[in-house]
Amino acid sequence: MHRNHVLIAMDAHTIAQGARAVRDALKRALDMTSLTDEVKVIETGSLGIYNRGVVLVIFPDNVYYVGVKVEDVAEIVSEHLIKGRVVERLHYTDVPVEKAAEMGAAPRFGKQQRVVLKNAGVIDPESLEEYIARDGYEALGKALTTMKPEDVIDIVKKSGIQGRGGAFFPTGLKWSFAAAEEAKQKYIICNADEGEPGTFKDRLILEGDPHSVIEGMALAGYAVGADMGYIYIRGEYRMSIERLNRAIQHATENGLLGENLFDSGFSFNLEVREGAGAYICGEETALIESIEGKRGEPRDKPPFPPSVGLWGMPTIVNNVETLANVPQIILKGADWYRSMGTEKSPGTKVFTMVGNINNPGLIEVPMGTTLREIIYDIGQGIPEGKGFMLAQMGGTTGGILTEKHLDLPMSVEALREIGSGLGSGALLVVDDSQDVVELVENFVEFFNHESCGKCTLCREGNGRLLELLQRINAGKGRMADLNLMEDLAVTMMKGAFCGLGQAAPVPILGCLKYFRDDFVRKIGAAEMAAAA
Amino acid sequence: MQDLTRVDEIVQHYSDVKTPLIYILKDVQKEYGFLSDVVLTHIAKKVDIPLSEIYGVATFYSLFTIKPKGKYVVRCCNNAPCYVKKSKEVLDAIKSYLGVEVTETTECGTFTLEFTSCLGLCAVAPVMMVNDEVYGNLTPEKAVAILKDYKMKGLSNA
Ligand SMILES: Cc1cc2nc3c(=O)[nH]c(=O)nc-3n(C[C@H](O)[C@H](O)[C@H](O)COP(=O)(O)O)c2cc1C
């Protein structure tokens, strides 16, 4: 029996701030003080505190330490773990709501609600037992022993869940297409390519609770009649890849993956497939091409993957967050799921708040939470007393939101109404000290770099847009450039081959619409200077 | 003649995997440092895929390289979330410290400077990677200090 547990957050954010060295120092210090039998160090996923250095929490005392450096470890051990005195210098009391709620304390930061993230930072992601202790694999057991595949599809349909990869296609409907196909082999693919700038929800779900995604995939497999699944993940996500491989191994060893699961006759196997660095591979048909060992260039649609997908077979591609929701929908039912969010967008949504914001990081809120609540209550507003200029929802391909949208509910339907969307759930907040024309140039640099080159409109269009923006920012712009940009952007939107070229113009047109004056001022100054 | 037995072993290792080309290229690159013409030609013969197609794959993905790189590959993020946290200033400081532009390698072969696509570490933006290590909350001074450490390390291991 251990008298204390020290949970140290080992996610990419804390590792970037030295978590590995602190963990090693902690283990050495416990060894030296012969505390290893009394104090257990547990590595966990993100604890929900992001830009405050290395984070650890000591249980049962429930004391959070942030900004922990190797030099601080000796003090934490001797003061806290030996003498029971809190090291105030490092003590963190603004415990985020998700943890606070978990511990029964009053919520601090706005209305968050954890469904997908219920286990992240709470359980040891490497422990299958801890996942099972929190109802893990119960949904799979229930489905395989008491439900028919069509019942599973039915609940998912009734829940109203829409895909979290950005297009918000109804998941149950997608599954029913693949289920209706006659084929000797079908596949489930989990899309963990996550390349949209500012998005890191899928990585933190995978790192914090890998089994929820595995269970969701097995349920999808049962529903559509697929016995093989692939998790396509960015090659850069080393830690997620390792955790996933271990989780798959544990699940297989314990009869939760493999042949004849729960004696139902249903078998399901899983493999991880690594990407090699290409944003476009997040697009589902490009992803399939990449698994097939080719350049990740998108395919013509139709046929859609549920009919003709991986190696020509019916294939479901779902996002990580979509799949992580599925076990709880099966377990708790469609009505429970519909009790959260809005009528047309049920459930919760995981967002990543980035940019000029005081409290950046991962949050989960009911669909329909307003932009103001997200930025000012949960995100704690904008740093250094600066003002709000714009927010971009959904990554670099996302739409532009301004002051007048602050009270807009963040739901699929509300954003659709203004010609926008939730996209990947990355929310970039930009303060009013930034130059919007330069920001747009930065967006277009991204598209120009990531265009796969397959279709002319995206490949050449982004290149020309970049030239125009560089010219304007270099003080050599002409008023006619604005119309040129708009024409080109609209043409790309209508004619590009895939979602990349079609979405790239969205933020450009958004900025031209809401911040036209900034463009005009810059070009006006350039024309005056040229005339002088 | 370059020893290509490791290529053979790697291809053999993936004989059970369906469409394993990307895995083969990854492992071969790890072994040989970069994907040279010689190596790619050999792979093409081994897996019976036209060289043109393999070359197309090797040049499509950013984690593959057909040129040798420096001992330390410095990859700066300049995507929008890092950009609004002043990654451009960090990048400029690194460029002037190393004396190279993005995609170039220093003359001594110690550093190659590249962009990275978003690593999803935006809560500690701006960020960079040096080989497999990531560094966050960078300022121009901090980034240069980190690279100075690597330079010392590079010299002492040389
Ligand atoms: C350029 C582009 C990039 C995309 N990137 C991703 C991604 O990184 N992750 C993802 O889940 N979906 C991404 N998508 C959406 C996928 O094509 C697909 O709609 C999604 O994986 C389906 O899963 P869902 O129904 O669960 O949302 C991208 C689409 C486009 C056009």
XYZ file of C-alpha atoms and ligand atoms in Angstrom:
721
model
C 0.000 0.000 0.000
C 1.373 3.393 -0.929
C 0.609 6.329 1.297
C 1.078 8.898 -1.474
C 0.645 8.873 -5.204
C 2.451 11.442 -7.280
C 0.857 11.888 -10.687
C 3.174 13.559 -13.139
C 1.701 14.821 -16.381
C 3.634 13.341 -19.274
C 2.103 14.892 -22.322
C 3.877 16.557 -25.173
C 3.395 19.987 -23.601
C 4.987 19.083 -20.296
C 7.686 17.029 -21.957
C 8.571 20.096 -24.005
C 9.057 21.814 -20.668
C 11.270 19.155 -19.105
C 8.894 16.589 -17.552
C 11.155 13.629 -18.271
C 14.074 15.083 -16.350
C 11.799 15.947 -13.411
C 10.351 12.438 -13.369
C 13.823 10.910 -13.326
C 14.961 13.260 -10.577
C 11.868 12.410 -8.557
C 12.467 8.688 -8.846
C 16.104 9.146 -7.852
C 15.143 11.287 -4.873
C 12.595 8.733 -3.671
C 15.167 6.034 -4.058
C 17.711 7.961 -2.049
C 15.256 8.652 0.754
C 13.987 5.042 0.702
C 10.473 6.208 -0.023
C 9.900 4.015 -3.039
C 7.649 1.642 -1.082
C 5.560 4.447 0.320
C 5.267 6.833 -2.577
C 4.286 5.760 -6.032
C 5.087 7.859 -9.079
C 2.500 7.517 -11.823
C 2.858 8.983 -15.257
C -0.407 10.281 -16.565
C -1.696 12.154 -19.568
C -2.326 15.852 -19.528
C -3.615 17.228 -16.233
C -5.298 20.107 -18.002
C -2.713 22.761 -17.130
C -0.723 23.683 -20.183
C 1.716 26.536 -20.137
C 2.959 26.398 -16.592
C 5.871 24.058 -16.987
C 6.045 20.599 -15.495
C 2.886 19.731 -13.588
C 2.417 17.172 -10.858
C -0.236 16.412 -8.295
C 0.153 14.624 -4.986
C -2.680 12.406 -3.785
C -4.484 11.950 -1.459
C -3.581 15.526 -0.484
C -4.794 16.778 -3.875
C -2.011 19.339 -4.065
C -0.945 20.577 -7.495
C 2.550 21.784 -8.232
C 3.415 23.641 -11.411
C 6.624 24.930 -12.952
C 8.501 22.141 -11.209
C 12.186 22.041 -12.103
C 14.753 19.367 -11.373
C 16.169 21.647 -8.658
C 12.765 21.707 -6.896
C 12.423 17.970 -6.572
C 14.501 17.601 -3.408
C 12.380 20.227 -1.679
C 9.101 18.594 -2.683
C 10.324 15.273 -1.398
C 11.726 16.534 1.891
C 9.025 19.103 2.637
C 5.866 17.583 1.245
C 6.420 13.859 1.082
C 8.459 13.542 4.256
C 7.200 16.379 6.432
C 3.748 16.863 4.935
C 4.215 20.592 4.334
C 3.006 22.120 1.093
C 5.708 23.895 -0.908
C 3.794 27.137 -1.390
C 6.239 28.536 -3.904
C 5.127 25.952 -6.490
C 1.600 25.337 -5.257
C -1.119 25.843 -7.873
C -4.618 26.574 -6.682
C -6.418 27.461 -9.918
C -7.237 23.821 -10.470
C -9.060 23.490 -13.766
C -12.690 22.586 -13.587
C -12.358 19.100 -14.964
C -10.053 18.092 -12.146
C -11.927 20.103 -9.575
C -15.212 18.454 -10.534
C -13.506 15.109 -10.322
C -12.416 15.889 -6.781
C -15.798 17.295 -5.813
C -14.568 20.871 -5.561
C -16.343 23.905 -6.990
C -15.749 24.515 -10.670
C -13.547 27.466 -11.403
C -13.370 27.975 -15.097
C -16.788 28.172 -16.722
C -19.043 25.412 -17.876
C -16.956 22.487 -18.889
C -18.327 18.988 -19.128
C -16.232 15.884 -19.546
C -17.446 13.017 -21.654
C -14.661 12.272 -24.094
C -12.083 13.481 -21.585
C -13.594 11.804 -18.533
C -10.563 9.587 -18.041
C -7.800 11.806 -19.404
C -5.481 12.879 -16.619
C -7.481 10.813 -14.153
C -6.405 7.293 -14.980
C -3.026 5.888 -15.841
C -3.397 5.579 -19.626
C -1.063 2.592 -19.613
C -3.369 0.670 -17.295
C -6.121 -1.415 -18.827
C -7.376 -2.183 -15.300
C -8.002 1.483 -14.565
C -9.901 1.912 -17.808
C -12.012 -1.129 -17.013
C -12.616 0.152 -13.475
C -14.285 3.196 -15.032
C -16.742 1.157 -17.125
C -14.205 0.446 -19.856
C -15.087 -2.250 -22.397
C -18.524 -2.576 -20.824
C -20.121 -1.086 -23.940
C -18.325 -3.600 -26.137
C -19.419 -6.450 -23.878
C -22.975 -5.181 -23.874
C -23.094 -4.791 -27.655
C -21.530 -8.160 -28.439
C -23.647 -10.126 -25.989
C -27.022 -8.389 -26.081
C -27.270 -6.312 -29.259
C -27.401 -6.939 -32.974
C -25.149 -4.846 -35.247
C -28.173 -2.938 -36.515
C -29.123 -2.063 -32.913
C -25.697 -0.478 -32.463
C -26.136 1.581 -35.629
C -29.611 2.514 -34.483
C -28.435 3.958 -31.146
C -25.605 5.842 -32.827
C -28.077 7.239 -35.370
C -30.559 8.244 -32.673
C -27.845 9.902 -30.597
C -27.384 12.348 -33.461
C -23.599 12.369 -33.123
C -21.838 13.986 -36.066
C -18.250 13.301 -37.055
C -15.676 15.376 -35.179
C -13.095 15.381 -37.986
C -14.462 18.657 -39.311
C -17.237 17.780 -41.750
C -19.785 16.807 -39.054
C -21.342 14.057 -41.145
C -23.855 11.957 -39.135
C -21.863 8.983 -37.870
C -24.751 6.500 -37.694
C -25.700 7.222 -41.286
C -22.119 6.722 -42.464
C -21.974 3.380 -40.659
C -25.244 2.253 -42.222
C -23.771 2.774 -45.711
C -20.855 0.450 -45.011
C -23.097 -2.044 -43.215
C -25.271 -2.315 -46.335
C -22.310 -3.263 -48.543
C -21.720 -6.915 -49.380
C -17.985 -7.552 -49.221
C -15.661 -10.216 -47.931
C -13.552 -7.630 -46.143
C -14.376 -4.248 -44.587
C -12.191 -1.875 -42.625
C -12.464 0.684 -39.842
C -9.935 3.502 -39.916
C -9.384 5.898 -37.072
C -8.197 9.218 -38.440
C -5.530 10.451 -36.026
C -3.638 12.474 -38.586
C -4.501 15.741 -36.870
C -2.503 18.266 -38.829
C -4.759 21.293 -38.673
C -2.672 24.012 -36.978
C -3.751 24.610 -33.410
C -5.419 21.234 -33.032
C -4.147 18.729 -30.500
C -7.304 17.222 -29.072
C -6.907 13.865 -30.771
C -3.390 13.466 -29.505
C -4.423 14.218 -25.935
C -7.387 11.837 -26.158
C -5.109 9.100 -27.460
C -2.430 9.816 -24.891
C -4.856 10.172 -21.996
C -7.347 7.421 -22.760
C -6.246 5.166 -25.629
C -8.652 2.359 -24.784
C -11.728 4.524 -25.326
C -10.721 4.900 -28.974
C -9.907 1.214 -29.344
C -13.276 0.283 -27.854
C -15.040 2.743 -30.165
C -13.329 1.170 -33.175
C -14.304 -2.347 -32.129
C -17.908 -1.194 -31.761
C -17.786 0.379 -35.220
C -16.353 -2.876 -36.558
C -19.180 -4.878 -35.032
C -21.784 -2.461 -36.359
C -20.639 -2.541 -39.987
C -19.163 -6.038 -40.132
C -15.456 -5.182 -40.249
C -12.900 -7.353 -38.491
C -9.850 -5.204 -39.126
C -9.026 -1.680 -38.072
C -6.189 0.752 -38.658
C -5.263 3.793 -36.649
C -3.573 6.241 -38.996
C -1.487 8.551 -36.882
C 1.047 11.256 -37.533
C 4.588 9.918 -37.487
C 5.549 12.892 -35.305
C 3.308 11.717 -32.436
C 5.887 9.315 -31.002
C 4.386 9.055 -27.531
C 0.843 8.442 -28.750
C 2.143 5.738 -31.072
C 3.940 3.971 -28.237
C 0.958 4.215 -25.902
C -1.400 2.972 -28.575
C 0.767 0.009 -29.411
C 0.936 -0.946 -25.751
C -2.805 -0.445 -25.309
C -3.521 -2.654 -28.333
C -1.207 -5.281 -26.914
C -2.890 -5.179 -23.475
C -6.352 -5.356 -25.007
C -5.308 -8.290 -27.184
C -3.728 -10.147 -24.254
C -6.935 -9.720 -22.305
C -9.276 -10.940 -24.999
C -10.704 -7.500 -25.785
C -9.222 -7.501 -29.251
C -8.576 -10.551 -31.386
C -10.683 -13.559 -32.263
C -14.184 -14.448 -31.082
C -14.584 -11.600 -28.602
C -16.923 -12.265 -25.657
C -17.699 -15.632 -27.321
C -19.817 -13.778 -29.830
C -18.106 -15.047 -32.953
C -17.043 -11.458 -33.727
C -13.330 -10.853 -34.229
C -11.532 -7.534 -34.404
C -7.855 -6.787 -34.870
C -6.093 -3.461 -34.833
C -2.911 -2.062 -36.282
C -1.259 1.341 -36.056
C -0.173 2.926 -39.330
C 2.170 5.899 -39.171
C 2.052 8.854 -41.489
C 5.217 10.444 -42.807
C 4.369 14.128 -42.615
C 1.703 15.514 -44.939
C -1.208 17.678 -43.875
C -3.348 16.511 -46.784
C -3.305 12.942 -45.445
C -5.963 14.028 -42.939
C -8.385 14.050 -45.850
C -9.905 10.586 -45.749
C -9.176 9.412 -49.292
C -5.632 10.827 -49.206
C -5.220 8.967 -45.924
C -6.296 5.739 -47.600
C -3.820 6.322 -50.433
C -1.116 6.817 -47.827
C -1.916 3.540 -46.035
C -1.671 1.932 -49.465
C 1.921 3.165 -49.581
C 1.382 5.916 -52.127
C 1.592 9.694 -52.324
C -1.249 11.038 -50.220
C -3.302 12.607 -52.973
C -7.084 12.680 -52.585
C -9.319 10.452 -54.690
C -12.337 11.377 -56.685
C -15.609 11.101 -54.737
C -17.956 9.326 -55.298
C -17.426 6.506 -54.714
C -17.114 7.330 -51.041
C -14.996 5.190 -48.704
C -17.991 3.398 -47.111
C -18.468 1.727 -50.517
C -14.951 1.753 -51.990
C -12.176 2.514 -49.534
C -8.954 0.894 -48.376
C -7.656 -1.613 -50.944
C -10.994 -1.146 -52.703
C -13.058 -2.427 -49.773
C -15.878 -0.724 -47.838
C -14.195 1.442 -45.220
C -15.342 3.674 -42.389
C -13.048 6.584 -41.607
C -13.840 8.285 -38.319
C -12.052 10.872 -36.258
C -10.527 10.001 -32.855
C -12.990 12.145 -30.907
C -15.974 10.661 -32.759
C -14.871 7.138 -31.868
C -14.089 8.027 -28.253
C -17.725 9.109 -27.795
C -19.152 5.828 -29.058
C -18.663 3.541 -26.021
C -20.521 5.937 -23.745
C -23.337 6.375 -26.257
C -23.807 2.600 -26.366
C -23.632 2.333 -22.590
C -25.755 5.302 -21.584
C -28.052 5.587 -24.590
C -29.067 8.104 -27.202
C -31.266 10.143 -24.836
C -28.385 10.687 -22.451
C -26.225 11.909 -25.318
C -28.983 14.191 -26.565
C -29.345 15.723 -23.103
C -26.100 17.587 -23.835
C -25.525 20.230 -26.477
C -28.142 21.637 -28.822
C -30.984 19.899 -30.600
C -29.171 19.817 -33.924
C -25.666 19.319 -32.507
C -25.970 16.970 -29.561
C -23.156 16.133 -27.206
C -20.020 17.900 -26.144
C -17.187 19.269 -28.225
C -13.516 19.263 -27.447
C -11.771 22.493 -28.368
C -8.161 23.563 -28.243
C -7.719 27.230 -27.333
C -4.535 28.722 -28.718
C -2.990 32.048 -29.629
C -3.344 35.212 -27.579
C -5.265 33.773 -24.648
C -4.484 33.594 -20.943
C -5.432 29.995 -20.332
C -4.595 28.040 -23.476
C -5.232 24.328 -23.834
C -7.801 21.624 -24.173
C -11.391 22.036 -23.050
C -14.615 20.101 -23.422
C -17.924 21.956 -23.348
C -21.496 21.237 -24.411
C -22.172 22.137 -28.049
C -23.728 25.585 -28.202
C -21.473 27.242 -25.629
C -20.912 30.814 -26.784
C -17.624 32.134 -28.086
C -17.587 34.648 -25.244
C -17.903 31.933 -22.607
C -15.067 29.996 -24.195
C -12.684 32.913 -24.606
C -13.467 34.928 -21.499
C -14.748 32.457 -18.865
C -12.781 29.346 -19.665
C -9.911 30.953 -21.532
C -9.659 33.821 -19.013
C -9.457 36.461 -21.716
C -6.642 38.070 -23.609
C -3.200 38.679 -22.073
C -1.374 41.949 -21.476
C -4.554 44.036 -21.426
C -4.876 43.856 -25.193
C -8.181 43.778 -27.042
C -9.863 41.041 -29.053
C -9.414 41.327 -32.795
C -10.586 38.030 -34.220
C -10.925 34.354 -33.599
C -10.494 31.628 -36.137
C -12.559 28.541 -35.486
C -11.444 25.204 -36.893
C -7.766 25.608 -37.668
C -6.105 27.527 -40.469
C -8.843 26.517 -42.918
C -11.411 27.792 -40.385
C -13.764 30.744 -40.638
C -13.105 34.174 -39.175
C -15.169 35.362 -36.190
C -15.131 38.902 -34.869
C -16.416 40.919 -31.928
C -19.977 40.731 -33.243
C -19.898 36.929 -33.109
C -18.929 36.725 -29.430
C -22.414 35.703 -28.366
C -22.857 33.183 -31.137
C -23.359 29.642 -29.841
C -20.605 27.343 -31.034
C -22.738 24.699 -32.707
C -22.688 23.234 -36.191
C -25.966 24.889 -37.189
C -25.210 28.361 -35.810
C -21.877 28.489 -37.594
C -23.289 27.041 -40.790
C -25.779 29.890 -40.830
C -22.958 32.436 -41.099
C -21.198 30.345 -43.741
C -18.660 28.962 -41.308
C -18.034 25.818 -39.298
C -16.456 24.252 -36.229
C -13.810 22.443 -38.253
C -11.209 20.682 -36.173
C -12.207 22.519 -32.996
C -9.033 24.592 -32.831
C -9.833 28.089 -31.688
C -7.138 30.610 -32.517
C -7.556 33.872 -30.627
C -5.797 36.902 -32.082
C -5.321 40.158 -30.193
C -5.590 43.635 -31.653
C -1.838 44.238 -31.737
C -1.486 41.863 -34.695
C -1.383 42.976 -38.324
C -4.261 41.227 -40.046
C -2.794 41.475 -43.557
C 0.408 39.794 -42.387
C -1.659 37.183 -40.590
C -3.458 36.339 -43.833
C -0.084 36.018 -45.551
C 0.872 33.535 -42.844
C -2.315 31.519 -43.497
C -1.596 31.393 -47.213
C 2.034 30.368 -46.627
C 0.588 27.351 -44.881
C -1.784 26.435 -47.721
C 0.889 26.996 -50.318
C 3.184 24.670 -48.416
C 0.566 21.993 -47.804
C -1.151 21.912 -51.188
C -0.473 18.407 -52.480
C -0.073 19.616 -56.058
C -2.690 17.390 -57.607
C -5.080 20.070 -58.869
C -4.077 23.293 -60.551
C -6.474 25.569 -58.709
C -5.055 24.750 -55.295
C -1.405 24.425 -56.354
C -1.239 27.569 -58.490
C -4.017 29.490 -56.766
C -2.344 29.466 -53.387
C 0.968 30.411 -54.977
C -0.575 33.442 -56.694
C -2.450 34.465 -53.562
C 0.795 34.339 -51.636
C 2.530 36.549 -54.209
C -0.261 39.104 -53.980
C -0.126 39.165 -50.188
C 3.655 39.396 -50.103
C 3.444 42.309 -52.486
C 0.860 44.111 -50.379
C 2.828 43.536 -47.177
C 6.014 44.753 -48.857
C 4.266 48.083 -49.480
C 3.859 47.521 -53.206
C 0.202 46.606 -53.359
C -2.412 48.024 -55.708
C -6.103 48.419 -55.033
C -6.883 46.091 -57.948
C -5.097 43.316 -56.030
C -8.041 43.041 -53.674
C -10.480 42.134 -56.429
C -7.930 39.799 -57.927
C -7.580 38.016 -54.603
C -11.318 37.750 -54.191
C -11.842 36.413 -57.712
C -9.141 33.827 -57.288
C -10.396 32.782 -53.855
C -13.966 32.318 -55.045
C -12.791 30.319 -58.062
C -10.740 28.027 -55.830
C -13.656 27.539 -53.488
C -15.833 26.430 -56.382
C -13.330 24.473 -58.410
C -10.607 22.921 -56.275
C -10.471 19.136 -56.231
C -10.692 18.542 -52.476
C -11.505 20.161 -49.172
C -8.054 21.736 -48.854
C -8.290 23.950 -51.911
C -11.971 24.580 -51.254
C -11.416 25.663 -47.649
C -8.202 27.640 -48.066
C -10.095 30.714 -49.344
C -12.413 30.743 -46.308
C -10.183 32.673 -43.887
C -8.894 34.901 -46.692
C -12.375 35.949 -47.741
C -13.358 36.279 -44.067
C -10.531 38.704 -43.355
C -11.219 40.625 -46.562
C -14.837 40.942 -45.492
C -14.356 41.993 -41.877
C -11.029 43.808 -42.085
C -11.102 45.292 -45.557
C -10.101 48.672 -44.166
C -6.770 47.288 -43.012
C -5.994 46.063 -46.522
C -7.145 49.318 -48.081
C -5.095 51.389 -45.646
C -1.933 49.445 -46.365
C -2.380 49.599 -50.116
C -3.414 53.247 -49.958
C -0.213 54.140 -48.137
C 1.800 52.218 -50.718
C 0.099 53.972 -53.635
C 0.615 57.377 -52.019
C 4.302 56.616 -51.506
C 4.657 55.469 -55.115
C 2.956 58.593 -56.428
C 5.059 60.927 -54.295
C 29.916 0.281 -53.290
C 27.509 1.070 -50.511
C 26.502 -1.855 -48.338
C 22.827 -2.469 -49.009
C 22.269 -5.531 -46.873
C 20.326 -3.533 -44.289
C 17.894 -2.496 -47.030
C 17.326 -6.152 -47.839
C 16.757 -6.955 -44.180
C 14.293 -4.093 -43.754
C 12.306 -5.104 -46.826
C 12.275 -8.674 -45.524
C 11.132 -7.470 -42.073
C 7.968 -5.989 -43.588
C 7.129 -8.926 -45.828
C 3.967 -9.625 -43.801
C 2.711 -6.047 -43.917
C 0.361 -5.026 -46.679
C 1.627 -2.036 -48.755
C 4.628 -1.366 -46.487
C 6.527 1.137 -48.674
C 6.304 4.047 -46.235
C 7.581 1.877 -43.384
C 10.441 0.627 -45.509
C 11.445 4.159 -46.494
C 11.272 5.279 -42.869
C 13.506 2.525 -41.580
C 15.933 2.771 -44.463
C 16.252 6.499 -43.892
C 16.939 5.899 -40.204
C 19.675 3.461 -41.162
C 21.325 5.416 -43.996
C 20.579 8.996 -42.937
C 18.805 9.906 -46.156
C 17.229 8.284 -49.193
C 19.931 8.343 -51.860
C 19.376 7.398 -55.497
C 21.324 4.197 -54.942
C 19.168 3.173 -52.016
C 15.892 4.081 -53.740
C 16.880 2.195 -56.884
C 17.655 -0.841 -54.788
C 14.327 -0.646 -52.933
C 12.487 -0.338 -56.243
C 14.019 -3.591 -57.431
C 13.311 -5.348 -54.155
C 9.632 -4.396 -53.833
C 8.905 -4.359 -57.558
C 7.488 -0.847 -57.692
C 8.748 1.551 -60.405
C 11.509 3.868 -59.188
C 9.520 6.871 -60.406
C 6.685 5.951 -58.060
C 9.015 5.403 -55.112
C 10.725 8.692 -55.806
C 7.287 10.327 -55.883
C 6.531 8.982 -52.429
C 9.959 9.854 -51.019
C 9.568 13.472 -52.113
C 5.917 13.817 -51.083
C 6.241 13.388 -47.329
C 8.085 15.891 -45.190
C 9.685 13.294 -42.907
C 11.589 11.839 -45.862
C 14.696 13.422 -47.273
C 16.641 12.668 -50.435
C 19.540 14.882 -49.339
C 21.937 14.410 -46.425
C 21.191 16.621 -43.434
C 23.132 18.149 -40.594
C 23.796 16.396 -37.323
C 21.035 18.401 -35.671
C 17.880 19.168 -37.596
C 16.255 22.290 -36.198
C 12.598 22.471 -37.133
C 10.786 25.698 -36.349
C 7.037 26.014 -36.328
C 5.655 29.103 -38.025
C 2.004 28.050 -38.308
C -0.590 30.581 -37.201
C -0.746 29.659 -33.468
C 3.038 30.017 -33.170
C 3.039 32.991 -35.518
C 0.755 35.081 -33.297
C 3.136 34.270 -30.425
C 6.027 35.817 -32.398
C 7.620 32.716 -33.927
C 8.904 34.867 -36.775
C 11.246 36.684 -34.389
C 12.491 33.342 -33.090
C 13.036 32.097 -36.625
C 14.900 35.263 -37.621
C 17.196 34.948 -34.603
C 17.930 31.325 -35.447
C 18.615 32.170 -39.098
C 21.069 34.851 -38.186
C 22.747 32.722 -35.499
C 23.188 29.770 -37.862
C 23.780 31.901 -40.936
C 21.437 29.801 -43.086
C 17.979 30.056 -44.604
C 15.209 27.512 -44.084
C 16.027 24.152 -45.815
C 19.767 24.897 -45.727
C 22.547 23.170 -43.811
C 25.400 24.983 -42.103
C 28.768 24.641 -43.787
C 30.193 22.604 -40.917
C 27.326 20.141 -41.320
C 26.147 20.578 -37.735
C 22.722 22.119 -38.284
C 19.970 21.924 -40.868
C 17.171 24.461 -40.531
C 13.643 23.489 -41.544
C 10.034 24.271 -40.882
C 7.896 21.803 -39.029
C 4.175 21.544 -39.504
C 2.096 22.191 -36.393
C 3.161 19.828 -33.613
C 0.074 20.572 -31.569
C 2.097 22.131 -28.763
C 0.414 25.470 -29.284
C -0.283 26.024 -25.596
C 3.454 26.550 -25.153
C 3.980 28.361 -28.478
C 6.283 29.225 -30.096
C 7.971 25.849 -30.397
C 10.827 24.177 -32.215
C 12.259 20.693 -32.451
C 15.899 19.742 -32.443
C 16.072 16.165 -33.703
C 13.486 14.445 -31.454
C 13.461 16.962 -28.599
C 10.813 19.676 -28.465
C 11.234 23.107 -26.903
C 8.411 25.474 -26.042
C 7.736 29.033 -24.817
C 10.652 30.201 -26.927
C 12.042 33.695 -27.179
C 14.788 34.617 -29.656
C 17.346 34.553 -26.810
C 16.160 31.222 -25.455
C 16.218 29.569 -28.867
C 19.759 30.740 -29.574
C 20.912 29.600 -26.118
C 19.502 26.116 -26.807
C 21.298 25.944 -30.142
C 24.541 27.095 -28.499
C 24.265 24.101 -26.178
C 23.850 21.797 -29.145
C 26.822 23.365 -30.865
C 28.982 22.682 -27.791
C 27.653 19.150 -27.623
C 28.337 18.663 -31.324
C 31.906 19.834 -30.870
C 32.605 17.669 -27.856
C 31.189 14.528 -29.536
C 32.950 15.161 -32.782
C -7.538 18.981 -46.048
C -8.294 18.131 -45.086
C -7.679 17.736 -43.903
C -8.361 16.939 -42.987
N -7.720 16.581 -41.834
C -8.368 15.782 -40.948
C -7.715 15.364 -39.756
O -6.561 15.722 -39.496
N -8.386 14.565 -38.897
C -9.678 14.151 -39.156
O -10.235 13.417 -38.353
N -10.318 14.536 -40.272
C -9.696 15.323 -41.168
N -10.353 15.686 -42.325
C -11.723 15.173 -42.548
C -11.710 13.760 -43.133
O -11.651 13.852 -44.548
C -12.974 12.979 -42.774
O -14.096 13.755 -43.053
C -13.056 12.560 -41.312
O -11.907 11.870 -40.909
C -14.265 11.685 -41.073
O -14.409 11.363 -39.698
P -15.676 11.850 -38.867
O -16.894 11.467 -39.661
O -15.590 11.108 -37.586
O -15.556 13.312 -38.730
C -9.687 16.508 -43.259
C -10.301 16.915 -44.442
C -9.625 17.723 -45.353
C -10.315 18.131 -46.603
